[in-house]
XYZ file of C-alpha atoms in Angstrom:
695
model
C 60.833 -66.949 9.031
C 57.345 -65.857 7.972
C 54.842 -63.699 9.792
C 51.675 -61.658 9.220
C 51.633 -57.940 9.955
C 48.768 -55.455 9.963
C 49.045 -52.437 7.690
C 46.072 -50.173 8.425
C 43.047 -52.332 7.505
C 44.833 -55.107 5.632
C 47.335 -57.791 6.553
C 50.533 -58.687 4.707
C 52.689 -61.821 4.850
C 56.393 -61.083 5.262
C 59.451 -63.333 5.118
C 63.034 -62.958 6.262
C 66.027 -65.202 5.625
C 69.018 -65.797 7.883
C 72.128 -66.673 5.901
C 75.718 -67.024 7.132
C 74.640 -65.819 10.550
C 73.034 -62.599 9.285
C 69.420 -61.615 8.730
C 68.646 -60.317 5.255
C 66.094 -57.567 4.615
C 62.402 -58.544 5.009
C 60.507 -59.391 1.824
C 56.767 -59.016 1.354
C 55.573 -62.453 0.273
C 51.872 -61.715 -0.215
C 50.404 -59.650 -3.016
C 47.167 -57.677 -2.940
C 44.237 -58.034 -0.576
C 44.320 -58.833 3.119
C 46.367 -61.942 3.875
C 46.080 -64.344 6.792
C 46.532 -68.005 7.836
C 49.909 -68.720 6.295
C 51.932 -71.947 6.368
C 55.393 -72.751 4.991
C 57.336 -75.911 4.148
C 60.861 -76.551 2.876
C 62.089 -79.405 0.711
C 65.337 -81.311 1.243
C 66.902 -79.503 -1.707
C 66.250 -76.080 -0.200
C 63.073 -74.915 -1.929
C 60.570 -73.092 0.279
C 56.804 -73.017 -0.330
C 54.512 -70.521 1.384
C 50.712 -70.648 1.192
C 48.185 -68.242 2.664
C 44.551 -67.168 2.634
C 43.916 -63.857 0.885
C 40.731 -61.741 0.882
C 40.261 -59.995 -2.435
C 37.061 -58.589 -3.943
C 35.092 -59.633 -0.883
C 36.013 -63.330 -0.635
C 39.057 -65.425 0.189
C 41.269 -67.659 -1.940
C 44.454 -69.631 -1.359
C 47.718 -68.348 -2.846
C 51.234 -69.793 -3.151
C 54.769 -68.490 -3.638
C 57.866 -70.577 -4.269
C 61.419 -69.694 -3.219
C 63.741 -71.467 -5.665
C 67.451 -70.929 -6.344
C 67.416 -67.800 -4.219
C 64.535 -66.156 -6.122
C 60.840 -65.750 -5.257
C 58.351 -66.822 -7.924
C 55.288 -64.766 -8.815
C 52.257 -65.657 -6.715
C 49.990 -68.491 -7.850
C 46.263 -68.542 -7.146
C 45.705 -72.082 -5.889
C 41.943 -72.168 -5.266
C 39.305 -71.091 -7.750
C 35.987 -71.262 -5.895
C 33.731 -68.176 -5.756
C 33.113 -69.125 -2.111
C 35.533 -68.587 0.771
C 38.550 -70.900 0.897
C 40.162 -71.380 4.301
C 43.314 -72.161 6.279
C 45.634 -73.800 3.729
C 48.298 -76.363 4.591
C 51.419 -77.182 2.580
C 53.963 -80.001 2.678
C 57.120 -80.281 0.566
C 58.449 -83.616 -0.698
C 62.075 -84.674 -1.038
C 61.753 -84.693 -4.835
C 60.929 -80.971 -4.991
C 57.147 -81.086 -5.209
C 54.729 -79.367 -2.840
C 51.215 -80.394 -1.890
C 48.593 -77.856 -0.852
C 45.302 -78.595 0.898
C 42.540 -76.337 2.209
C 38.841 -76.375 2.988
C 36.235 -74.475 1.004
C 32.585 -73.457 1.427
C 32.133 -74.050 -2.286
C 29.120 -76.381 -1.969
C 27.447 -74.624 0.937
C 29.410 -76.719 3.443
C 33.102 -77.180 4.176
C 34.958 -79.752 2.063
C 38.662 -80.595 1.736
C 40.430 -79.755 -1.541
C 43.928 -80.652 -2.730
C 46.418 -79.563 -5.372
C 50.017 -80.434 -6.248
C 52.786 -78.073 -7.383
C 55.910 -79.142 -9.268
C 58.487 -77.175 -11.264
C 56.385 -74.039 -11.272
C 53.148 -75.700 -12.374
C 49.972 -76.537 -10.468
C 48.165 -79.830 -10.992
C 44.346 -79.866 -11.319
C 42.302 -79.300 -8.175
C 41.021 -82.491 -6.558
C 38.078 -82.593 -4.148
C 39.077 -84.966 -1.359
C 35.674 -84.911 0.345
C 32.233 -84.335 -1.142
C 30.012 -85.152 1.841
C 27.542 -82.563 3.225
C 29.311 -82.988 6.569
C 31.569 -80.336 8.087
C 35.139 -81.177 6.972
C 37.779 -78.563 7.692
C 41.064 -77.638 9.421
C 43.310 -79.754 7.205
C 46.978 -80.548 7.923
C 49.499 -82.004 5.441
C 52.683 -84.105 5.488
C 54.751 -86.154 3.015
C 56.174 -89.614 3.743
C 59.482 -91.166 2.619
C 57.786 -92.475 -0.542
C 56.801 -88.888 -1.453
C 53.118 -89.590 -0.846
C 51.094 -86.645 0.469
C 49.025 -87.268 3.627
C 46.140 -85.186 4.933
C 44.349 -85.087 8.284
C 41.256 -83.025 9.102
C 38.209 -82.540 11.351
C 34.745 -83.908 10.684
C 31.403 -82.954 12.198
C 27.722 -83.159 11.240
C 25.608 -81.920 8.326
C 24.073 -78.441 7.948
C 26.843 -76.986 10.081
C 25.697 -73.867 11.997
C 22.282 -73.731 10.349
C 18.894 -73.441 12.121
C 18.857 -74.281 15.808
C 17.663 -72.563 18.947
C 15.601 -72.853 22.106
C 12.275 -73.052 20.251
C 13.501 -75.548 17.650
C 12.977 -78.917 19.361
C 14.643 -81.027 16.656
C 17.428 -79.094 14.945
C 18.255 -80.143 11.410
C 21.779 -78.852 11.881
C 25.093 -79.405 13.642
C 26.115 -76.730 16.170
C 29.206 -74.636 15.561
C 31.047 -77.005 17.875
C 29.772 -80.251 19.313
C 31.018 -83.498 17.834
C 34.445 -83.644 16.195
C 36.423 -86.606 14.904
C 39.716 -86.940 13.029
C 40.102 -88.396 9.513
C 43.402 -89.308 7.780
C 43.980 -90.061 4.070
C 46.831 -90.328 1.560
C 47.147 -90.045 -2.210
C 48.713 -93.338 -3.335
C 49.128 -94.169 -7.034
C 46.608 -91.514 -8.000
C 43.880 -92.681 -5.621
C 42.837 -91.441 -2.207
C 43.329 -94.110 0.434
C 43.038 -94.251 4.210
C 44.643 -96.436 6.813
C 42.878 -99.722 7.437
C 42.659 -98.910 11.141
C 41.089 -95.452 11.587
C 42.465 -93.429 14.520
C 39.151 -93.509 16.351
C 39.405 -97.304 16.675
C 42.065 -96.916 19.368
C 40.678 -93.768 20.960
C 38.928 -94.139 24.317
C 35.158 -93.689 24.074
C 35.256 -90.131 25.408
C 37.736 -89.118 22.674
C 35.933 -90.515 19.679
C 33.634 -87.523 19.285
C 35.862 -84.870 20.829
C 39.144 -85.146 18.915
C 40.022 -82.392 16.474
C 42.602 -80.100 14.849
C 45.142 -82.800 13.920
C 48.743 -81.831 13.150
C 50.862 -84.481 11.398
C 54.515 -85.228 10.580
C 56.586 -88.290 9.646
C 59.594 -89.163 11.752
C 62.834 -90.613 10.398
C 61.683 -94.163 11.104
C 58.588 -93.830 8.934
C 55.951 -93.471 11.673
C 53.149 -90.953 11.188
C 53.056 -88.748 14.300
C 49.756 -86.983 14.969
C 48.981 -84.470 17.696
C 45.338 -83.526 18.129
C 43.237 -81.455 20.520
C 40.780 -83.178 22.844
C 37.957 -81.555 24.824
C 38.260 -82.687 28.419
C 34.894 -81.902 29.970
C 32.097 -82.809 32.357
C 28.338 -82.141 32.204
C 28.439 -82.481 28.445
C 24.708 -81.763 28.035
C 24.501 -78.667 30.201
C 25.632 -75.104 29.862
C 28.696 -74.248 31.902
C 30.729 -77.338 31.003
C 34.430 -77.014 31.866
C 36.366 -75.620 28.926
C 39.715 -77.329 28.570
C 41.307 -78.709 25.452
C 44.570 -80.645 25.699
C 47.080 -82.046 23.199
C 47.423 -85.786 22.709
C 49.994 -87.714 20.689
C 49.377 -90.905 18.720
C 51.541 -92.692 16.129
C 50.749 -94.970 13.213
C 53.343 -97.624 12.303
C 51.617 -99.227 9.320
C 49.568 -101.614 11.410
C 48.247 -99.834 14.496
C 47.722 -96.448 16.025
C 49.253 -96.075 19.465
C 46.941 -95.245 22.347
C 46.780 -91.424 22.681
C 49.190 -90.005 25.251
C 48.726 -86.509 26.707
C 51.307 -83.787 26.204
C 51.927 -82.188 29.595
C 50.934 -78.591 30.241
C 48.848 -78.177 27.093
C 45.495 -77.096 28.540
C 43.789 -74.142 26.902
C 41.111 -73.093 24.440
C 40.266 -74.900 21.199
C 42.527 -73.476 18.526
C 45.885 -73.417 20.256
C 47.557 -75.830 17.840
C 50.825 -77.630 18.265
C 53.538 -77.058 15.638
C 55.631 -80.024 14.431
C 59.067 -80.243 12.828
C 61.585 -83.023 12.148
C 65.251 -82.507 12.991
C 68.354 -83.776 11.155
C 68.282 -87.006 13.182
C 64.709 -87.796 12.141
C 63.149 -86.965 15.510
C 59.896 -85.017 15.563
C 59.675 -82.015 17.868
C 56.512 -80.262 18.991
C 55.914 -76.760 20.317
C 52.653 -75.772 21.946
C 50.950 -73.165 24.079
C 49.240 -73.511 27.434
C 47.447 -70.995 29.618
C 47.759 -73.176 32.749
C 44.007 -73.110 33.440
C 43.094 -75.384 36.364
C 40.312 -77.859 35.732
C 38.508 -76.788 38.907
C 37.849 -73.226 37.736
C 38.824 -73.057 34.037
C 40.176 -69.537 34.636
C 43.158 -68.983 32.294
C 46.409 -68.037 33.994
C 49.780 -67.008 32.547
C 50.371 -68.256 29.006
C 53.570 -70.125 28.183
C 55.181 -71.956 25.270
C 56.522 -75.485 25.707
C 58.752 -77.473 23.378
C 59.674 -81.161 23.474
C 61.112 -83.953 21.409
C 58.381 -86.552 21.033
C 60.710 -89.506 21.546
C 61.906 -92.320 19.342
C 59.431 -94.669 17.702
C 60.110 -98.183 16.372
C 60.754 -98.377 12.615
C 57.531 -98.326 10.650
C 56.406 -99.219 7.166
C 53.125 -97.995 5.721
C 52.739 -100.060 2.593
C 49.839 -100.796 0.302
C 48.670 -103.539 2.644
C 48.066 -100.889 5.338
C 45.657 -98.884 3.176
C 42.067 -99.202 1.998
C 40.137 -96.986 -0.455
C 38.961 -93.747 1.121
C 35.183 -93.668 1.321
C 32.658 -91.333 2.872
C 29.672 -92.825 4.634
C 26.311 -91.663 3.235
C 24.996 -88.529 4.926
C 21.681 -86.784 4.342
C 21.315 -83.052 4.805
C 17.729 -81.827 4.725
C 17.854 -78.415 3.012
C 17.495 -75.423 5.320
C 16.161 -72.269 3.596
C 16.433 -73.504 0.025
C 16.167 -69.955 -1.349
C 18.586 -68.343 1.076
C 21.131 -67.120 -1.551
C 18.384 -65.247 -3.401
C 17.016 -63.843 -0.124
C 20.452 -62.585 0.904
C 20.994 -60.968 -2.496
C 17.614 -59.255 -2.191
C 18.465 -57.795 1.217
C 21.890 -56.615 0.077
C 20.397 -55.110 -3.063
C 17.720 -53.053 -1.293
C 18.260 -49.297 -0.961
C 16.057 -47.153 1.289
C 15.981 -43.471 0.330
C 14.792 -40.751 2.670
C 15.438 -36.993 2.628
C 18.277 -37.301 0.137
C 20.035 -40.063 2.095
C 20.583 -43.608 0.897
C 20.555 -46.494 3.369
C 21.494 -50.121 2.813
C 20.494 -53.030 5.063
C 23.414 -54.764 6.790
C 22.678 -58.052 8.548
C 24.604 -59.508 11.448
C 24.712 -60.741 15.023
C 25.559 -58.554 18.030
C 25.595 -61.312 20.653
C 27.849 -64.257 19.758
C 29.797 -66.345 22.285
C 32.857 -68.568 21.825
C 34.985 -70.871 23.966
C 36.402 -67.746 25.633
C 33.169 -67.627 27.672
C 33.120 -69.787 30.789
C 29.565 -70.993 30.025
C 30.547 -72.358 26.621
C 27.802 -74.468 25.048
C 28.756 -75.713 21.609
C 29.756 -72.170 20.599
C 33.050 -73.018 18.899
C 36.237 -71.013 18.786
C 36.738 -67.363 17.930
C 37.825 -68.316 14.423
C 34.814 -70.574 13.887
C 32.490 -67.790 15.035
C 33.771 -65.732 12.110
C 33.477 -68.694 9.743
C 29.842 -69.032 10.830
C 29.146 -65.354 10.276
C 30.848 -65.105 6.888
C 29.737 -68.407 5.373
C 26.844 -70.202 7.071
C 24.864 -67.045 7.894
C 26.307 -64.798 5.143
C 26.342 -61.901 7.608
C 27.789 -58.481 6.905
C 29.030 -57.905 10.458
C 29.578 -59.679 13.756
C 30.120 -58.660 17.370
C 31.725 -61.425 19.436
C 30.536 -60.775 22.993
C 32.244 -63.159 25.382
C 31.563 -62.571 29.076
C 33.969 -59.885 30.291
C 36.116 -60.840 27.295
C 37.303 -63.811 29.349
C 37.408 -62.931 33.051
C 38.597 -59.322 32.368
C 41.981 -60.737 31.362
C 44.305 -58.777 29.154
C 45.294 -61.673 26.900
C 41.750 -62.710 25.996
C 40.785 -59.052 25.473
C 43.805 -58.544 23.203
C 42.976 -61.749 21.315
C 39.424 -60.545 20.640
C 40.679 -57.166 19.396
C 43.263 -58.855 17.181
C 40.707 -61.083 15.480
C 38.324 -58.180 14.910
C 41.134 -56.636 12.882
C 42.098 -59.936 11.266
C 38.647 -60.633 9.842
C 37.881 -57.156 8.551
C 37.250 -57.415 4.797
C 36.793 -54.039 3.148
C 33.282 -53.618 1.687
C 32.403 -57.226 2.546
C 32.600 -58.006 6.274
C 32.959 -55.661 9.253
C 33.524 -57.120 12.746
C 32.879 -54.883 15.766
C 34.840 -54.523 19.009
C 32.551 -55.880 21.710
C 31.995 -57.931 24.845
C 29.163 -58.920 27.185
C 28.930 -57.366 30.648
C 26.991 -59.924 32.681
C 25.218 -58.466 35.719
C 22.119 -60.316 37.032
C 18.598 -58.904 37.455
C 17.633 -56.145 38.209
C 20.578 -54.407 36.518
C 20.766 -56.865 33.667
C 23.197 -58.258 31.097
C 24.368 -55.834 28.426
C 26.373 -56.164 25.239
C 28.972 -53.430 24.822
C 30.125 -52.255 21.364
C 32.707 -49.801 20.001
C 33.726 -48.666 16.534
C 37.315 -48.103 17.720
C 39.693 -50.599 19.312
C 41.607 -50.180 22.541
C 39.112 -50.006 25.439
C 39.482 -52.624 28.165
C 36.538 -54.241 29.937
C 34.990 -52.499 32.957
C 35.141 -54.803 36.019
C 31.812 -55.489 37.723
C 31.518 -54.355 41.325
C 29.953 -56.406 44.118
C 27.324 -53.664 44.516
C 26.289 -54.055 40.863
C 26.012 -57.820 41.270
C 23.809 -57.304 44.331
C 21.664 -54.660 42.608
C 22.498 -51.852 45.056
C 24.466 -49.952 42.421
C 23.019 -49.141 39.003
C 24.438 -48.424 35.561
C 25.733 -44.888 36.144
C 29.365 -46.000 36.292
C 28.928 -48.044 33.104
C 27.340 -45.129 31.268
C 30.186 -42.804 32.296
C 32.760 -45.347 31.101
C 31.002 -45.690 27.734
C 30.570 -41.954 27.290
C 34.296 -41.483 27.786
C 35.221 -44.345 25.410
C 32.487 -43.634 22.784
C 30.865 -47.018 23.428
C 27.305 -48.343 23.228
C 25.295 -50.548 25.592
C 22.490 -52.919 24.580
C 20.421 -54.813 27.210
C 19.467 -58.384 26.386
C 17.474 -61.291 27.883
C 15.511 -58.464 29.480
C 12.576 -60.572 30.747
C 14.751 -63.167 32.528
C 16.945 -63.455 35.598
C 19.645 -61.916 33.400
C 17.397 -58.968 32.593
C 16.346 -55.654 34.062
C 13.349 -53.879 35.536
C 14.321 -50.880 33.376
C 15.608 -48.870 36.317
C 18.321 -47.251 34.156
C 18.610 -45.821 30.677
C 20.799 -43.259 28.946
C 19.427 -42.562 25.445
C 22.845 -41.531 24.103
C 24.631 -44.594 25.466
C 21.885 -47.236 25.330
C 19.956 -46.896 22.051
C 18.989 -50.557 21.395
C 17.537 -53.614 23.107
C 17.713 -57.243 21.975
C 14.004 -57.930 21.443
C 14.502 -61.559 20.385
C 17.228 -64.067 21.115
C 17.694 -67.401 19.402
C 19.047 -69.036 22.553
C 15.950 -67.991 24.478
C 12.739 -66.250 23.395
C 11.054 -62.973 22.481
C 10.871 -60.141 25.046
C 8.361 -57.990 23.148
C 5.499 -58.435 25.649
C 3.861 -61.289 27.511
C 1.980 -63.625 25.122
C 3.656 -62.160 22.027
C 4.755 -64.627 19.336
C 7.696 -66.679 20.707
C 7.288 -65.071 24.150
C 6.478 -66.762 27.455
C 3.438 -66.186 29.665
C 2.798 -66.143 33.396
C 0.917 -69.423 32.958
C 3.947 -71.016 31.279
C 7.066 -69.260 32.580
C 9.259 -72.279 31.783
C 8.849 -71.374 28.120
C 11.333 -68.605 28.929
C 14.789 -69.965 29.594
C 16.758 -68.463 32.520
C 13.911 -67.241 34.679
C 10.704 -65.209 34.560
C 10.986 -61.467 35.172
C 8.050 -59.878 33.305
C 9.035 -56.332 34.272
C 11.763 -56.702 31.664
C 9.464 -56.932 28.642
C 10.269 -54.259 26.072
C 6.780 -52.728 26.082
C 7.473 -51.666 29.684
C 10.604 -49.784 28.646
C 8.783 -48.009 25.826
C 5.919 -47.127 28.177
C 8.454 -45.473 30.511
C 9.482 -43.208 27.628
C 12.742 -44.980 26.793
C 13.719 -44.571 23.160
C 15.081 -48.034 22.443
C 15.419 -49.459 18.958
C 15.420 -53.222 18.474
C 17.713 -55.910 17.143
C 17.745 -59.714 17.227
C 20.801 -61.832 18.040
C 21.817 -65.317 19.093
C 23.747 -65.558 22.424
C 24.946 -69.155 23.016
C 24.630 -72.203 20.753
C 21.757 -70.891 18.608
C 22.637 -70.185 14.979
C 21.047 -68.911 11.787
C 17.721 -67.756 13.295
C 18.581 -64.299 14.683
C 19.322 -61.290 12.494
C 20.283 -57.806 13.655
C 19.561 -55.530 10.688
C 21.136 -52.072 10.501
C 20.128 -49.325 8.057
C 23.439 -47.553 7.482
C 24.684 -44.950 5.025
C 28.130 -46.506 4.677
C 29.604 -49.948 5.276
C 32.261 -49.181 7.867
C 32.525 -49.723 11.610
C 31.761 -46.054 12.085
C 28.770 -46.281 9.733
C 27.325 -49.337 11.484
C 27.782 -47.903 14.965
C 26.196 -44.633 13.804
C 23.142 -46.633 12.630
C 22.964 -48.236 16.086
C 23.131 -44.839 17.785
C 20.323 -43.540 15.568
C 18.210 -46.679 16.215
C 17.946 -47.280 12.460
C 17.533 -50.989 13.074
C 15.194 -53.944 13.045
C 15.285 -57.536 14.243
C 14.274 -60.661 12.346
C 14.418 -64.446 12.459
C 15.068 -64.784 8.718
C 16.238 -62.640 5.803
C 13.089 -60.491 5.793
C 13.228 -56.993 4.310
C 11.348 -54.451 6.422
C 10.985 -50.801 5.444
C 8.982 -48.690 7.929
C 8.694 -44.906 7.507
C 6.614 -41.914 8.510
C 5.852 -38.806 6.445
C 5.127 -35.511 8.171
C 5.762 -31.831 7.567
C 7.163 -32.591 4.103
C 9.852 -34.881 5.549
C 10.377 -38.633 5.666
C 11.454 -40.418 8.831
C 12.659 -44.009 9.049
C 12.426 -46.543 11.850
C 14.157 -45.335 14.998
C 13.565 -41.646 14.310
C 11.815 -39.219 16.666
C 10.049 -36.018 15.639
C 7.274 -33.552 16.472
C 4.191 -33.119 14.288
C 1.210 -30.777 14.306
C -0.878 -33.019 12.039
C -1.389 -36.748 11.772
C 1.666 -38.503 10.275
C 1.297 -41.034 7.500
C 3.023 -44.372 8.056
C 4.379 -46.438 5.191
C 5.190 -50.151 5.473
C 6.886 -52.321 2.855
C 7.828 -55.947 3.473
C 9.606 -58.521 1.328
C 9.355 -61.840 3.137
C 11.076 -65.165 2.646
C 7.659 -66.828 2.384
C 3.956 -65.938 2.473
C 3.143 -63.321 5.115
C 0.428 -64.295 7.554
C 0.026 -60.946 9.314
C 1.490 -57.465 9.602
C 0.630 -55.442 12.709
C 1.065 -51.729 13.306
C 1.347 -51.343 17.089
C 1.196 -48.047 18.987
C 1.441 -47.483 22.733
C 0.471 -51.112 23.493
C -2.478 -51.038 21.039
C -2.871 -52.713 17.646
C -3.974 -49.820 15.447
C -3.884 -51.649 12.104
C -3.577 -55.285 10.957
C -3.441 -56.776 7.474
C -3.189 -60.405 6.322
C -1.718 -60.313 2.806
C -0.976 -64.034 2.272
C 1.797 -63.109 -0.175
C 5.562 -62.757 0.222
C 5.462 -59.067 -0.786
C 3.227 -56.573 0.949
C 2.898 -52.840 1.448
C 0.390 -50.343 2.836
C -0.025 -46.735 3.956
C -1.758 -45.721 7.180
C -2.626 -42.221 8.352
C -2.585 -42.003 12.146
C -5.729 -39.911 12.718
C -6.633 -41.541 16.026
C -3.518 -40.721 18.014
C -4.148 -38.802 21.202
C -2.187 -35.635 21.997
C 1.180 -36.320 23.567
C 3.825 -38.840 22.632
C 3.430 -42.095 20.748
C 5.737 -44.985 19.916
C 4.699 -46.970 16.876
C 6.345 -50.034 15.352
C 5.695 -52.859 12.882
C 5.695 -56.601 13.476
C 5.703 -59.094 10.610
C 4.606 -62.725 11.061
C 5.029 -65.177 8.192
C 3.003 -68.340 7.678
C 6.098 -70.400 8.517
C 6.451 -68.615 11.874
C 9.351 -66.345 10.911
C 9.181 -62.844 12.428
C 10.497 -59.323 12.056
C 10.185 -56.313 14.371
C 10.956 -52.728 13.397
C 12.340 -50.160 15.760
C 9.588 -47.705 16.758
C 9.076 -44.245 15.356
C 8.424 -41.739 18.143
C 6.069 -38.825 17.460
C 5.296 -35.896 19.749
C 1.904 -34.374 18.794
């Protein structure tokens, strides 16, 4: 038996053997790093092979250990890419070999890789796929002829790159939209696939919504495959029913059987079946269901089911059943060709002020998954982290599903577990979070903590009706050390700014990839009264951020995604240390800015011999001097210095790097809020948090 167990901030893989009716002492199988996603397989002669994904030095690789003649081997590093390698599979053959497969972001997209292991030695790595398509979630099996077989998911090109409400023709595939299953085998040193692909027998509605295959050979030689299928309606609208179910199909060397549903298997995306063959050659499956009814999609009590899949006629998959494996041509138009250099530049920038050193940490504080009832191509919890770590190269992520899934304990626990699972010391820091969705005039808010363990706060009828405000929420967050951030503020999900607690609510989402900008009416990427349909989800102009600042609210800004949208919203935090506590402290201090690309923005004020950075508040007897430095991802069209609803300085540099100083001699006595907006020639934007000055 093998399991993963959390030890402070890292995970270890453990194993335990039962022999002669007695359990032996547990053995730690994994080595250094933080270790997740393990699989094991045993050969007929009693060897056991365990593979897992291990995060070391900021990125993940695949490792292997071999249990042979009662002794564990040293660990073997199986993958060698400098990119993240994911979710390995392993299958043992009757002749003592093992075959390992995984997917890797090595080429800037996910591809399937393969490697054999025999007598303590690894064979060379083979790329199975080289297409720019999304190809991931591989499963492995070995047939009676000791041929390894692989099955995996495929989707489109430029997975999880630029798309959003204001991008009419995305050049990218969403995190989750179209999925199909591919099957291949290594026969006589060449990758082959079955002459009849599985999709040929799938009903039309399954051909683009079949995924996560699990495979095993039964004693008669048939290839059994269980896959997940998205059963849904209203495929093109938000709020589609969210129900995946398991289906079984078999390949006998000539045909795939029509998919048959496994009863009681409804649930979210990545609730995989597990397959095993017994001594009689029958394949058994075990799977999870949460009993969600199709009418409401509300998960109920979770259960585990187990069943024998039934006898199949004898099968023979010979050479005549196979054709060479080929990938259809696919074109991926490059998105942000210089993104790696831009990311390195952001991560390499240090901002020094008053003896403190700040680094810029980029992420998303508003990301949904299939836990949310209004799922729209958002993908699973695991794929949200893949997106953040690989496609967007973020430093942190807050998954903010609505009420963490109907205020249910299981979905809340699952979110907390994965926050811990994907923590990578000094490389990636997930936050504990959820979205509390109350309509206008109270407004939707994203809730964030540095510490785990706080359940969601149920929403009262009075809050939904707008007769009760945010006081109860603020008290709950003060007690649990949490933070609130309004979003979609100018929509029917927004607020008229009736409530604010500066200690609890330090930030607002000024821009959202799934919708628009909420800076002020007529601002870049914002709607207007003459064209309110340019603002998705309703027109409530009282919610524009200028109105909150004019009321005296000290709100910093950040930019995030919400549903569907990817790779165009960046919440940038200026933090002194790269921990959950350090990031949340930056949020509390409003040391933040929002952007639509990897733009570096450094906004400061000098006064009284001190330096203040964006988000700070101070008093001054003389005019402060503002300092602005920008490193864009392309030529900068315009930089605006905006104070109390007025544009007090504008420059048009026309270069990717720009800086200027401005002494604020025209400010009237009293309080001012001043911030910077950057607009590039390609339309990309950045907004600093204001600096507040009391004269």
